[in-house]
XYZ file of C-alpha atoms in Angstrom:
422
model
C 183.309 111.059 188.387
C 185.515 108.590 189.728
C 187.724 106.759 186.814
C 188.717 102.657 187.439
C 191.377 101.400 185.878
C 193.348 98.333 185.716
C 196.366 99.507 187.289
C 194.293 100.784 190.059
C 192.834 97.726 190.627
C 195.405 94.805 190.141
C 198.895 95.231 190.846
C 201.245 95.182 187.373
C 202.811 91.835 188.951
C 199.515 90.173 188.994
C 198.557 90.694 185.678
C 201.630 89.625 184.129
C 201.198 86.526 186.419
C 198.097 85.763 184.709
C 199.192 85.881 181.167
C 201.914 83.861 181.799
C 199.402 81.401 183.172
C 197.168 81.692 180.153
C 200.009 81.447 177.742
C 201.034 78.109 179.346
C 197.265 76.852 178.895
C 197.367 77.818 175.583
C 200.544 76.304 174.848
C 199.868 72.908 176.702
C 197.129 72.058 175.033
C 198.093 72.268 171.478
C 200.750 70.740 172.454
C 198.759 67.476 173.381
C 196.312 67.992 170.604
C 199.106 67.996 168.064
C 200.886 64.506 170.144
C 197.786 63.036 170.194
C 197.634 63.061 166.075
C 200.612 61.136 165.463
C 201.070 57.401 164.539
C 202.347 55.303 167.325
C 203.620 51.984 167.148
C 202.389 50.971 170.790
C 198.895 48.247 170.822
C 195.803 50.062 171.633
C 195.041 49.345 175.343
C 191.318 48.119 175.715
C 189.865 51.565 176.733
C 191.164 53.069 173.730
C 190.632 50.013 171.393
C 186.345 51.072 172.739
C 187.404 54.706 172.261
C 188.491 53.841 168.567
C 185.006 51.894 167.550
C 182.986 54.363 169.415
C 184.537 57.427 167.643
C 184.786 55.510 163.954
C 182.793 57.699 161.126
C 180.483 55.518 158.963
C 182.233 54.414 155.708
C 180.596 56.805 153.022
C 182.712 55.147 149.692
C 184.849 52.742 148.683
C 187.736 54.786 149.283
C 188.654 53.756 152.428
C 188.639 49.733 150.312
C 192.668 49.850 149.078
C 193.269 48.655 145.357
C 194.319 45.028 145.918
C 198.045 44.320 145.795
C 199.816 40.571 145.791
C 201.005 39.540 149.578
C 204.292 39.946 150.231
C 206.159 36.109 149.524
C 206.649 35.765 153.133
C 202.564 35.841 153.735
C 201.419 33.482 156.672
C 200.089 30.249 155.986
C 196.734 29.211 156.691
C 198.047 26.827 159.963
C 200.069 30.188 160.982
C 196.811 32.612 160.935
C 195.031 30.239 162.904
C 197.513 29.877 165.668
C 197.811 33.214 165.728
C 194.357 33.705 167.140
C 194.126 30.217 169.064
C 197.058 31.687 171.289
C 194.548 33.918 172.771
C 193.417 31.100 175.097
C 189.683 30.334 175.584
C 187.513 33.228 173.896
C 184.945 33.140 176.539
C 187.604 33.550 179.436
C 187.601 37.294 179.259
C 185.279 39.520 177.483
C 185.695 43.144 177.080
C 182.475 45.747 176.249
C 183.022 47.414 173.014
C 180.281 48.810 170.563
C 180.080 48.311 167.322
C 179.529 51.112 164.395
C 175.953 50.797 163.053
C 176.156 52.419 159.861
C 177.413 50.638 156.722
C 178.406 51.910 153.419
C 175.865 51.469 150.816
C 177.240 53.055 147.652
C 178.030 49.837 145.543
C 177.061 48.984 141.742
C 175.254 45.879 143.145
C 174.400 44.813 146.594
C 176.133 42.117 148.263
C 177.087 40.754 151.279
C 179.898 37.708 152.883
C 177.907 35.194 155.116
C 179.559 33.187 158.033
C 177.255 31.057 160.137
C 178.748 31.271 163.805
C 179.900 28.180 165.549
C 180.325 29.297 169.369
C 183.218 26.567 169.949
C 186.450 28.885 171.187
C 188.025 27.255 168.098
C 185.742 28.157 165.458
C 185.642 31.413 166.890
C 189.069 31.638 166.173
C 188.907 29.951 162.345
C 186.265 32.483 161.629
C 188.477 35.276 162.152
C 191.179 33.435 160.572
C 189.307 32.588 157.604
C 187.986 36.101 157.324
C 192.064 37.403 157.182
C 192.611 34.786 154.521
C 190.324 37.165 152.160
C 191.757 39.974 153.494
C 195.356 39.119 151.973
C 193.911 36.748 148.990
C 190.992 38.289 147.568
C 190.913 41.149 145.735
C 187.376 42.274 146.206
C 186.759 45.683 144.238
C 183.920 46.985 147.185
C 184.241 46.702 150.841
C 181.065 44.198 151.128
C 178.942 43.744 154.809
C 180.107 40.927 156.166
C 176.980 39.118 157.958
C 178.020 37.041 160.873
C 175.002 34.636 161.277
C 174.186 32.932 164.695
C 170.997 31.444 165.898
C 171.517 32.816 169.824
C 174.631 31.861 171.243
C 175.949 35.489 169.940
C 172.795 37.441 171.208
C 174.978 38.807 174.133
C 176.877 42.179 172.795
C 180.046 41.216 175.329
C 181.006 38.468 172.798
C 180.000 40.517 169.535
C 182.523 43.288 171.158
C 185.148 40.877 172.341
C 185.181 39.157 168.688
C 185.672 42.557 166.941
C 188.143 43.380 169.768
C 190.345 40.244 168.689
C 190.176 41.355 165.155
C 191.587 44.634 166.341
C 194.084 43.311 168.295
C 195.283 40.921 165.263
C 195.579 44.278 162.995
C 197.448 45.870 166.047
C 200.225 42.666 165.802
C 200.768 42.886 161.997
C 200.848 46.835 162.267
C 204.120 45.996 164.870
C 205.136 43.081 162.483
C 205.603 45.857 159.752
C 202.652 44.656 157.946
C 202.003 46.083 154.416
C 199.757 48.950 154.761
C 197.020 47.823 152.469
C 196.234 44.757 153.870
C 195.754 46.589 157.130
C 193.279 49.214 155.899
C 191.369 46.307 154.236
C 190.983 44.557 157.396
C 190.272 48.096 159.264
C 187.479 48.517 156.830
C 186.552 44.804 157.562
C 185.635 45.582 161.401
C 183.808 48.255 160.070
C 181.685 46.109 158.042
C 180.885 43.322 160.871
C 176.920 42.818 161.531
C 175.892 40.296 163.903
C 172.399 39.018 162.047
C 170.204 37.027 164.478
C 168.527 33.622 162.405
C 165.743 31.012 163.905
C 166.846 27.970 163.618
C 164.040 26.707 165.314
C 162.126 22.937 164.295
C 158.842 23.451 162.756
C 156.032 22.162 165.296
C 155.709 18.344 164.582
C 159.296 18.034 164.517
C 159.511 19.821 168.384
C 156.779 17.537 169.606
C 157.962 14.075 168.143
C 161.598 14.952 169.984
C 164.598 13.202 168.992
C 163.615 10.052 170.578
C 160.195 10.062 168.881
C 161.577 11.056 165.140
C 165.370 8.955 165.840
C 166.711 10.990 163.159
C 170.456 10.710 161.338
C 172.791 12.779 162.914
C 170.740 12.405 166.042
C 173.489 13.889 168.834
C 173.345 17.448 166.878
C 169.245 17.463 165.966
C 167.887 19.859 165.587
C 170.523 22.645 165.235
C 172.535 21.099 162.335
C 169.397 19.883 160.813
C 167.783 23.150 161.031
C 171.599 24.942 159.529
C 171.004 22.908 156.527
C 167.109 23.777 156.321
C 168.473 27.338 156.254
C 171.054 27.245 153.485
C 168.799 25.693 152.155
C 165.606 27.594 152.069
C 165.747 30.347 154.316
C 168.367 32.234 153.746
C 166.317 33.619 150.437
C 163.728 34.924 152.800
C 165.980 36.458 155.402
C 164.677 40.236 156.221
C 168.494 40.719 155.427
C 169.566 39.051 152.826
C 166.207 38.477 150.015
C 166.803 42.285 148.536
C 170.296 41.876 147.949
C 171.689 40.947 144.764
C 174.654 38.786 146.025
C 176.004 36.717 148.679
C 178.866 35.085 149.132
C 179.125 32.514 151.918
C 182.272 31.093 153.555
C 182.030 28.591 156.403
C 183.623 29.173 159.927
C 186.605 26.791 158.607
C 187.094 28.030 154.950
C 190.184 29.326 153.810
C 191.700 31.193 150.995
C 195.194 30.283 151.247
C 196.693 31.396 147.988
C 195.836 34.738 146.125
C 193.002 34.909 143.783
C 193.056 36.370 140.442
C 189.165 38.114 140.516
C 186.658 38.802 143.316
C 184.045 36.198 142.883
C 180.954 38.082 143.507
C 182.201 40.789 140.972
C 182.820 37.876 138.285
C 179.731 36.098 138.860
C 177.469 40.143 138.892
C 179.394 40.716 135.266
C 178.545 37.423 133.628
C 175.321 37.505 134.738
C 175.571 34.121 136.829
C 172.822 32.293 138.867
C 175.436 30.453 140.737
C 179.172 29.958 141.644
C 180.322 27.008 143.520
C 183.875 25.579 144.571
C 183.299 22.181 142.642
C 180.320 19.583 142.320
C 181.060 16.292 144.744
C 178.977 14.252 146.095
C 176.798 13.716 149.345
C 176.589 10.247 150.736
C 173.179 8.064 150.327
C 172.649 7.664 153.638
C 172.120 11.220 154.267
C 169.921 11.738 151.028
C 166.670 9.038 151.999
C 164.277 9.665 149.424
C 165.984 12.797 147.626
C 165.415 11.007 144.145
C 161.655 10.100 144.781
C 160.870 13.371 145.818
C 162.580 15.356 142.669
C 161.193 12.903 140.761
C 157.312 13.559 142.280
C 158.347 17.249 141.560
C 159.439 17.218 137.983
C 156.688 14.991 136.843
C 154.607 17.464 137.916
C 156.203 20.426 136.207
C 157.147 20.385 132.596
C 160.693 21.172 131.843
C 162.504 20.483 135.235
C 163.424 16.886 133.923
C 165.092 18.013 130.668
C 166.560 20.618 132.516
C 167.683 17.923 134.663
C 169.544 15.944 132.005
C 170.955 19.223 129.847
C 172.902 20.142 133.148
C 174.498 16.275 133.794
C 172.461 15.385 136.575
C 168.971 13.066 134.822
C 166.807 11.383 136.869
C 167.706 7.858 136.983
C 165.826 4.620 136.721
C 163.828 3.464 139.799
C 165.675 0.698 141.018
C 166.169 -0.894 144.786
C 169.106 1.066 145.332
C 168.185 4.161 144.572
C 166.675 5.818 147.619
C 170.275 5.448 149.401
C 172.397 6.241 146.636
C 175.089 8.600 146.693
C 173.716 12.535 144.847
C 175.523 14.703 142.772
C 176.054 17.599 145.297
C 177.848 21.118 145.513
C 180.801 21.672 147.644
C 179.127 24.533 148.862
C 181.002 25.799 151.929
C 181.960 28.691 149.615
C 178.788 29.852 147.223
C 178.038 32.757 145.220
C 174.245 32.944 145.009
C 172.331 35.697 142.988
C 169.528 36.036 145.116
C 166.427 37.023 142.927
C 167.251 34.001 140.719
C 166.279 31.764 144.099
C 163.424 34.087 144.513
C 162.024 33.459 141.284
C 158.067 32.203 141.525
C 159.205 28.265 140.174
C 162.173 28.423 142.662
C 160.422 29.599 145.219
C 157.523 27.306 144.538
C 160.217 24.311 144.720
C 161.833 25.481 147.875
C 158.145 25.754 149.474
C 157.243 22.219 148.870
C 160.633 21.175 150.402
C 160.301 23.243 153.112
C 156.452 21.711 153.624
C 157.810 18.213 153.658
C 160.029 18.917 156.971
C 160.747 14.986 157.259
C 163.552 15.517 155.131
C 165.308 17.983 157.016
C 164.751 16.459 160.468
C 164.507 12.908 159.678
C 167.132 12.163 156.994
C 169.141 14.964 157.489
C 168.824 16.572 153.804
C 171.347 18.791 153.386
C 172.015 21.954 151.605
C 174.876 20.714 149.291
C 172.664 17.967 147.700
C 169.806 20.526 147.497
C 171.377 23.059 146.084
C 172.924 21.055 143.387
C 169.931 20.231 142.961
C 168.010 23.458 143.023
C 170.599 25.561 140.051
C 169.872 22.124 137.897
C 166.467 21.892 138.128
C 165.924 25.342 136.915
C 168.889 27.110 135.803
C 170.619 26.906 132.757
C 174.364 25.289 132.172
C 175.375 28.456 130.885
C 173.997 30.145 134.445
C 175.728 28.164 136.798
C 179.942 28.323 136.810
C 182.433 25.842 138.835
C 184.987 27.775 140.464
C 188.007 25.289 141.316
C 190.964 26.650 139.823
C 192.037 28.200 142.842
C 193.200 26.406 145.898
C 190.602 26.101 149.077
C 191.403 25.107 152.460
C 188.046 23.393 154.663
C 188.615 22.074 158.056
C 191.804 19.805 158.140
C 192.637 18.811 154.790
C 193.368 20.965 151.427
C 191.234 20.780 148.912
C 193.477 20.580 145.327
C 192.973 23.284 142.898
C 191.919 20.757 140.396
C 187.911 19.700 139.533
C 187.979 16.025 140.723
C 185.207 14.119 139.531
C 184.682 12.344 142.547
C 184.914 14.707 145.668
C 183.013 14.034 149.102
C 181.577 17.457 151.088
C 184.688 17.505 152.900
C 187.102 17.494 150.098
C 188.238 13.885 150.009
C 188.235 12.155 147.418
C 186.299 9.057 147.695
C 188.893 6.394 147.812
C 190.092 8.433 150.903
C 185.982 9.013 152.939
């Protein structure tokens, strides 16, 4: 029997060839497994900016959420945040394709979410993001909470979802070279994690679609229906949102709201431990043209259910006399750009019942332009309690161009001027 064997078959210079060979395999590619592991200082290129989101694991605890830790003294300033996102140019000019991570974590005490409402303007684009770094260095939230970027269609295309989260990405890349502090970028790494693009309708209700803006010539006519319908939303619908009504929580910032200065307690965790129905940045007031009618029709209400009047009076806000003036006077309204809202408390069968009729008597939304702040005020004092409802304005709070003082003036218009200055 005829014995093979290796010698006889491959030349000793051949086989040593081949080890060599294999060895150097080998050897090259732990070596770029173990380069490809370390930190580098260079920004992530766009490809691997999509290879980062795409290859993220799912947040499973809070762990990833650092302990919060005062800004360093030399912190940006609101007006230096923002530019540093306007110098990107015109969002829409360029839009990359990058996926977002579907899975959120879920493992908090209470449920709760952040709320932006998306303006598609370049510039609010930019605020948003802006805004949303502002809690990242001032607010020391103890979970890493959803944060629910609204928008009734002009976000439905994923190329601007993607090229949003890619700016946010980029922005973390800038302070990482800027020598950033580390916590401050793992909270806004957990941040793009957290980013959910929720879909709302704000479309009219029938009538209001067939009398057209010409038919109904309602205030604010050059932005009916869409800001009409925004303040319909805030105020009714955003209880009865698939995504929102079984929460506990939300907390809602608008596209321009800033938290300039560092905050001593997360304001969803303070309002879930004394048991609050509501938190608002201050009470102001909403000017009488844009509140038509807004007495008559509490009025009709409370006479018509026992205890809303006195309720009324024991939280500041009575019904006054019927006089000539009244339908266009000024109302006693929340400066609600930034809310805390316990949810099932607006769920409740008499709030609900209350923010039915409203919603049934659609003239005042798309007519007179109600709008959420007045409502809301409102809402917490037709049925809530003094003790339920807190007013947060000992911090300072930063809404479109102007500063609002962290101070509770008495007599504050909804965009934080006080009234000698509207």
């Amino acid at each position: 029997m005829a014995v093979f064997t290796t010698s006889r078959l491959y030349p000793r210079g051949v086989i040593l060839v081949a080890i060599w060979a294999l060895l150097l395999t080998v050897g090259t590619v732990f070596y770029q497994l173990s380069t490809s592991c370390e930190p580098s200082n260079e920004p992530r290129s766009m490809t691997s900016l999509r290879s980062l989101v795409t290859s993220r694991k799912p947040t499973k605890s809070a762990a990833m959420w650092p302990a919060f830790a005062p800004s360093p003294s030399n912190s940006p300033a609101v007006e230096d945040i923002r530019q540093s996102f306007a110098s990107s140019g015109n969002f829409y000019e360029s839009l990359p394709v990058m996926p977002l991570a579907p899975e959120k974590p879920t493992d908090a005490p209470y449920s709760a979410v952040i709320l932006y409402m998306l303006d598609s303007r370049a510039s609010r684009v930019w605020d948003t993001l802006a805004s949303l770094e502002t809690l990242a260095r001032n607010v020391p939230f103890e979970h890493p909470y959803p944060i629910l970027f609204l928008q009734s269609g002009d976000f439905d295309d994923p190329v601007l979802q993607d090229a949003m989260v890619a700016r946010w990405l980029e922005r973390i890349d800038e302070l990482r070279l800027a020598s950033e502090k580390p916590s401050i970028l793992q909270r806004m790494e957990t941040m793009a994690e957290l980013i959910e693009f929720v879909r709302v309708d704000f479309t009219p209700n029938h009538e209001a679609l067939q009398a057209g803006v010409e038919g109904l010539k309602p205030f604010f006519p050059t932005v009916w229906p869409g800001y009409h319908s925004m303040c319909r939303f805030f105020t009714v619908e955003v209880f009865k949102h698939p995504r929102i009504r079984d929460l506990d929580y939300y907390m809602r910032m608008d596209t321009d709201s800033f938290m300039p200065k560092e905050l001593a307690y997360d304001p969803i965790a303070l309002a879930h431990r004394r048991g609050l129905r509501y938190l608002g940045r201050a009470i102001g007031f909403d000017d009488g043209v844009a509140c038509r009618g807004m007495w008559d029709f509490v009025e009709e209400f409370a006479d018509a259910h026992p205890g809303v009047a006195e309720r009324l009076a024991r939280n500041d806000l009575p019904i006054p006399d019927q006089t000539p003036d009244r339908i266009t006077a000024p109302i006693s309204a929340w400066y609600n750009n930034f809310e805390v809202a316990h949810v099932p408390s607006f769920r409740r069968p008499d709030v609900a019942e209350w923010l039915k009729t409203l919603n049934t008597y659609w003239r005042g939304f798309y007519v007179h332009r109600w709008g959420d702040a007045g409502l809301r005020r409102f809402t917490t004092a037709m049925f809530f309690e003094p003790e339920e409802v807190r007013e947060l304005c000992s911090w300072d709070y930063f809404h479109r161009v102007e500063p609002y003082d962290a101070t509770c003036a008495p007599e504050v218009d909804m965009r934080g001027r006080n009234q000698s200055r509207a």
